[in-house]
mmCIF file of C-alpha atoms in Angstrom:
data_model
loop_
_atom_site.group_PDB
_atom_site.id
_atom_site.type_symbol
_atom_site.label_atom_id
_atom_site.label_comp_id
_atom_site.label_asym_id
_atom_site.label_seq_id
_atom_site.Cartn_x
_atom_site.Cartn_y
_atom_site.Cartn_z
ATOM 1 C CA MET A 266 -121.160 -232.003 10.393
ATOM 2 C CA ASN A 267 -124.760 -232.922 9.839
ATOM 3 C CA VAL A 268 -125.569 -236.672 9.788
ATOM 4 C CA ALA A 269 -128.277 -236.222 7.156
ATOM 5 C CA ASP A 270 -125.819 -234.408 4.864
ATOM 6 C CA LEU A 271 -123.235 -237.124 5.408
ATOM 7 C CA LYS A 272 -125.739 -239.857 4.472
ATOM 8 C CA LYS A 273 -126.901 -237.914 1.425
ATOM 9 C CA THR A 274 -123.323 -237.365 0.231
ATOM 10 C CA CYS A 275 -122.517 -241.015 0.879
ATOM 11 C CA GLU A 276 -125.525 -242.168 -1.152
ATOM 12 C CA GLN A 277 -124.655 -239.824 -4.036
ATOM 13 C CA LYS A 278 -121.085 -241.140 -4.170
ATOM 14 C CA MET A 279 -122.304 -244.733 -4.095
ATOM 15 C CA GLN A 280 -124.743 -243.979 -6.921
ATOM 16 C CA LYS A 281 -121.848 -242.540 -8.941
ATOM 17 C CA SER A 282 -120.016 -245.848 -8.434
ATOM 18 C CA ILE A 283 -123.063 -247.709 -9.774
ATOM 19 C CA ASP A 284 -123.285 -245.338 -12.764
ATOM 20 C CA SER A 285 -119.589 -245.863 -13.466
ATOM 21 C CA LEU A 286 -120.074 -249.641 -13.332
ATOM 22 C CA LYS A 287 -123.004 -249.432 -15.741
ATOM 23 C CA ASN A 288 -120.873 -247.348 -18.101
ATOM 24 C CA ASN A 289 -117.986 -249.831 -17.897
ATOM 25 C CA LEU A 290 -120.275 -252.822 -18.434
ATOM 26 C CA ALA A 291 -121.795 -251.170 -21.496
ATOM 27 C CA LYS A 292 -118.334 -251.087 -23.067
ATOM 28 C CA ILE A 293 -117.928 -254.827 -22.699
ATOM 29 C CA ARG A 294 -119.186 -256.243 -25.945
ATOM 30 C CA THR A 295 -121.468 -259.173 -26.391
ATOM 31 C CA GLY A 296 -120.818 -259.781 -30.095
ATOM 32 C CA ARG A 297 -123.311 -257.136 -31.178
ATOM 33 C CA ALA A 298 -122.131 -253.845 -32.587
ATOM 34 C CA HIS A 299 -122.955 -250.587 -30.835
ATOM 35 C CA ALA A 300 -121.225 -247.263 -31.375
ATOM 36 C CA GLY A 301 -120.733 -246.690 -27.627
ATOM 37 C CA MET A 302 -118.022 -249.351 -27.648
ATOM 38 C CA LEU A 303 -115.633 -246.909 -29.288
ATOM 39 C CA ASP A 304 -116.332 -243.976 -26.940
ATOM 40 C CA GLN A 305 -113.217 -244.459 -24.808
ATOM 41 C CA ILE A 306 -110.847 -244.531 -27.818
ATOM 42 C CA HIS A 307 -108.664 -241.460 -28.281
ATOM 43 C CA VAL A 308 -106.803 -240.503 -31.454
ATOM 44 C CA ASP A 309 -103.850 -238.206 -32.039
ATOM 45 C CA TYR A 310 -105.407 -235.067 -33.532
ATOM 46 C CA TYR A 311 -102.770 -232.457 -34.375
ATOM 47 C CA GLY A 312 -100.572 -233.601 -31.513
ATOM 48 C CA SER A 313 -103.183 -233.857 -28.770
ATOM 49 C CA PRO A 314 -105.191 -236.910 -27.719
ATOM 50 C CA THR A 315 -108.801 -236.354 -28.745
ATOM 51 C CA ALA A 316 -111.866 -238.540 -28.267
ATOM 52 C CA LEU A 317 -112.842 -240.474 -31.371
ATOM 53 C CA THR A 318 -116.354 -239.039 -31.115
ATOM 54 C CA ALA A 319 -114.889 -235.536 -31.635
ATOM 55 C CA VAL A 320 -113.179 -236.381 -34.943
ATOM 56 C CA ALA A 321 -115.634 -238.818 -36.531
ATOM 57 C CA SER A 322 -119.248 -239.885 -36.615
ATOM 58 C CA MET A 323 -120.136 -243.471 -35.811
ATOM 59 C CA ASN A 324 -123.081 -245.492 -37.052
ATOM 60 C CA VAL A 325 -124.095 -249.114 -36.800
ATOM 61 C CA ALA A 326 -124.449 -250.585 -40.292
ATOM 62 C CA ASP A 327 -125.791 -253.935 -39.134
ATOM 63 C CA ALA A 328 -125.718 -256.101 -36.015
ATOM 64 C CA ARG A 329 -122.027 -256.872 -36.491
ATOM 65 C CA THR A 330 -120.493 -253.764 -38.116
ATOM 66 C CA ILE A 331 -119.742 -250.217 -36.968
ATOM 67 C CA ILE A 332 -119.062 -247.566 -39.590
ATOM 68 C CA VAL A 333 -116.708 -244.727 -38.580
ATOM 69 C CA GLN A 334 -116.852 -241.678 -40.855
ATOM 70 C CA PRO A 335 -113.982 -239.213 -40.122
ATOM 71 C CA PHE A 336 -114.757 -235.510 -40.427
ATOM 72 C CA GLU A 337 -111.356 -235.030 -42.111
ATOM 73 C CA ARG A 338 -110.197 -237.445 -44.795
ATOM 74 C CA LYS A 339 -106.584 -237.607 -43.531
ATOM 75 C CA MET A 340 -107.772 -238.907 -40.116
ATOM 76 C CA THR A 341 -108.885 -242.235 -41.616
ATOM 77 C CA SER A 342 -105.565 -244.061 -41.104
ATOM 78 C CA VAL A 343 -105.079 -242.518 -37.635
ATOM 79 C CA ILE A 344 -108.547 -243.678 -36.562
ATOM 80 C CA GLU A 345 -107.971 -247.167 -37.972
ATOM 81 C CA LYS A 346 -104.665 -247.449 -36.060
ATOM 82 C CA ALA A 347 -106.234 -246.186 -32.804
ATOM 83 C CA ILE A 348 -109.052 -248.751 -33.014
ATOM 84 C CA ARG A 349 -106.624 -251.556 -33.833
ATOM 85 C CA ASP A 350 -104.296 -250.563 -30.941
ATOM 86 C CA SER A 351 -107.127 -250.325 -28.416
ATOM 87 C CA ASP A 352 -107.666 -253.191 -25.983
ATOM 88 C CA LEU A 353 -111.025 -254.077 -27.569
ATOM 89 C CA GLY A 354 -109.592 -256.732 -29.881
ATOM 90 C CA LEU A 355 -111.117 -255.211 -33.009
ATOM 91 C CA ASN A 356 -109.655 -255.347 -36.521
ATOM 92 C CA PRO A 357 -110.919 -252.356 -38.550
ATOM 93 C CA SER A 358 -110.556 -252.003 -42.311
ATOM 94 C CA THR A 359 -110.573 -248.875 -44.435
ATOM 95 C CA THR A 360 -112.602 -248.560 -47.618
ATOM 96 C CA GLY A 361 -112.201 -245.146 -49.178
ATOM 97 C CA ASP A 362 -112.738 -242.565 -46.463
ATOM 98 C CA VAL A 363 -114.764 -244.878 -44.195
ATOM 99 C CA VAL A 364 -113.464 -247.188 -41.477
ATOM 100 C CA ARG A 365 -115.464 -250.402 -41.086
ATOM 101 C CA VAL A 366 -115.199 -252.170 -37.723
ATOM 102 C CA PRO A 367 -116.567 -255.732 -37.885
ATOM 103 C CA MET A 368 -117.424 -257.435 -34.592
ATOM 104 C CA PRO A 369 -115.874 -260.881 -34.386
ATOM 105 C CA SER A 370 -118.147 -263.568 -33.022
ATOM 106 C CA LEU A 371 -117.330 -264.563 -29.477
ATOM 107 C CA THR A 372 -115.907 -268.004 -28.808
ATOM 108 C CA GLU A 373 -116.714 -269.848 -25.595
ATOM 109 C CA GLU A 374 -113.220 -269.072 -24.271
ATOM 110 C CA ARG A 375 -113.615 -265.366 -25.077
ATOM 111 C CA ARG A 376 -117.031 -265.333 -23.387
ATOM 112 C CA ARG A 377 -115.445 -266.741 -20.232
ATOM 113 C CA GLU A 378 -112.704 -264.080 -20.362
ATOM 114 C CA MET A 379 -115.367 -261.404 -20.717
ATOM 115 C CA ALA A 380 -117.276 -262.877 -17.755
ATOM 116 C CA LYS A 381 -114.086 -262.621 -15.659
ATOM 117 C CA LEU A 382 -113.691 -259.024 -16.795
ATOM 118 C CA VAL A 383 -117.286 -258.308 -15.750
ATOM 119 C CA LYS A 384 -116.651 -259.859 -12.320
ATOM 120 C CA GLY A 385 -113.533 -257.695 -11.974
ATOM 121 C CA GLU A 386 -115.516 -254.555 -12.785
ATOM 122 C CA GLY A 387 -118.100 -255.597 -10.199
ATOM 123 C CA GLU A 388 -115.414 -256.116 -7.550
ATOM 124 C CA ASP A 389 -113.930 -252.694 -8.323
ATOM 125 C CA ALA A 390 -117.352 -251.110 -7.861
ATOM 126 C CA LYS A 391 -117.842 -252.962 -4.559
ATOM 127 C CA VAL A 392 -114.448 -251.751 -3.332
ATOM 128 C CA ALA A 393 -115.402 -248.187 -4.245
ATOM 129 C CA VAL A 394 -118.698 -248.489 -2.339
ATOM 130 C CA ARG A 395 -116.944 -249.979 0.694
ATOM 131 C CA ASN A 396 -114.343 -247.191 0.631
ATOM 132 C CA ILE A 397 -117.157 -244.649 0.698
ATOM 133 C CA ARG A 398 -118.630 -246.484 3.710
ATOM 134 C CA ARG A 399 -115.246 -246.461 5.450
ATOM 135 C CA ASP A 400 -114.811 -242.729 4.869
ATOM 136 C CA ALA A 401 -118.317 -242.020 6.182
ATOM 137 C CA ASN A 402 -117.714 -244.155 9.269
ATOM 138 C CA ASN A 403 -114.408 -242.360 9.909
ATOM 139 C CA GLN A 404 -116.178 -239.008 9.715
ATOM 140 C CA LEU A 405 -118.761 -240.272 12.198
ATOM 141 C CA LYS A 406 -116.042 -241.485 14.590
ATOM 142 C CA ASP A 407 -114.250 -238.148 14.315
ATOM 143 C CA ALA A 408 -117.493 -236.341 15.168
ATOM 144 C CA LEU A 409 -117.941 -238.647 18.168
ATOM 145 C CA LYS A 410 -114.394 -237.907 19.377
ATOM 146 C CA ALA A 411 -114.963 -234.182 18.931
ATOM 147 C CA LYS A 412 -118.151 -234.600 20.981
ATOM 148 C CA THR A 413 -120.295 -233.015 18.248
ATOM 149 C CA LEU A 414 -122.335 -236.193 17.904
ATOM 150 C CA PRO A 415 -123.819 -238.390 20.654
ATOM 151 C CA GLU A 416 -122.785 -242.050 20.737
ATOM 152 C CA ASP A 417 -126.261 -243.432 20.020
ATOM 153 C CA ALA A 418 -126.655 -241.122 16.988
ATOM 154 C CA GLU A 419 -123.243 -242.249 15.713
ATOM 155 C CA LYS A 420 -124.216 -245.932 16.030
ATOM 156 C CA LYS A 421 -127.543 -245.343 14.247
ATOM 157 C CA ALA A 422 -125.806 -243.404 11.474
ATOM 158 C CA GLN A 423 -123.256 -246.219 11.055
ATOM 159 C CA ASP A 424 -126.099 -248.741 10.806
ATOM 160 C CA ASP A 425 -127.814 -246.576 8.178
ATOM 161 C CA VAL A 426 -124.587 -246.287 6.177
ATOM 162 C CA GLN A 427 -124.153 -250.082 6.382
ATOM 163 C CA LYS A 428 -127.719 -250.662 5.141
ATOM 164 C CA MET A 429 -127.067 -248.253 2.277
ATOM 165 C CA THR A 430 -123.834 -250.093 1.457
ATOM 166 C CA ASP A 431 -125.628 -253.455 1.462
ATOM 167 C CA LYS A 432 -128.284 -252.081 -0.893
ATOM 168 C CA PHE A 433 -125.692 -250.836 -3.384
ATOM 169 C CA VAL A 434 -123.633 -254.052 -3.192
ATOM 170 C CA LEU A 435 -126.788 -256.038 -4.014
ATOM 171 C CA GLU A 436 -127.421 -253.771 -6.995
ATOM 172 C CA ILE A 437 -123.829 -254.310 -8.176
ATOM 173 C CA ASP A 438 -124.260 -258.090 -7.862
ATOM 174 C CA LYS A 439 -127.453 -257.923 -9.916
ATOM 175 C CA LEU A 440 -125.816 -255.842 -12.672
ATOM 176 C CA VAL A 441 -122.841 -258.211 -12.850
ATOM 177 C CA HIS A 442 -125.110 -261.284 -12.907
ATOM 178 C CA ASP A 443 -127.263 -259.834 -15.690
ATOM 179 C CA LYS A 444 -124.211 -258.928 -17.813
ATOM 180 C CA GLU A 445 -122.687 -262.394 -17.318
ATOM 181 C CA LYS A 446 -125.977 -263.981 -18.366
ATOM 182 C CA GLU A 447 -126.054 -261.752 -21.461
ATOM 183 C CA LEU A 448 -122.457 -262.674 -22.335
ATOM 184 C CA MET A 449 -122.923 -266.408 -21.904
ATOM 185 C CA SER A 450 -126.109 -266.609 -23.986
ATOM 186 C CA VAL A 451 -125.324 -267.497 -27.580
#
């Protein structure tokens, strides 16, 4: 095992955790409509769960409304039901062959709930980063036991992995803080 490869792999995995956090935070709405909010919704399309983006096009009509245009007319009611049943708290309505998804304004209580959700996402990302650090440190200890790595090199590599972990945890804290600030601003 090469220490440089281990550090590189560790950093790539930690960056994937950050990217995942960014993706999850983007799904948390702030009262403004954006089509990406519906990306994780799946509908029943001929018996198999299919992403909403594969069966309909989505556009933002105004700051508070998303328009979902199904590619097949008969999918309208299925799409409406899938959006309503999702955990996003949205109440779509169908007009003709178009599903309109209005964004309800956020109350202070709902903003606080969203802030807690953001903190939870941040904690999950931190746990993922720390697990990556633990795995890297275990690999370093195994290399030390197998006598393929000198003790001083193992200690330096552990310090480098810790510094990398600290850097990514700080980035997570910043992302969470920024999202909370965005949520709490009216």
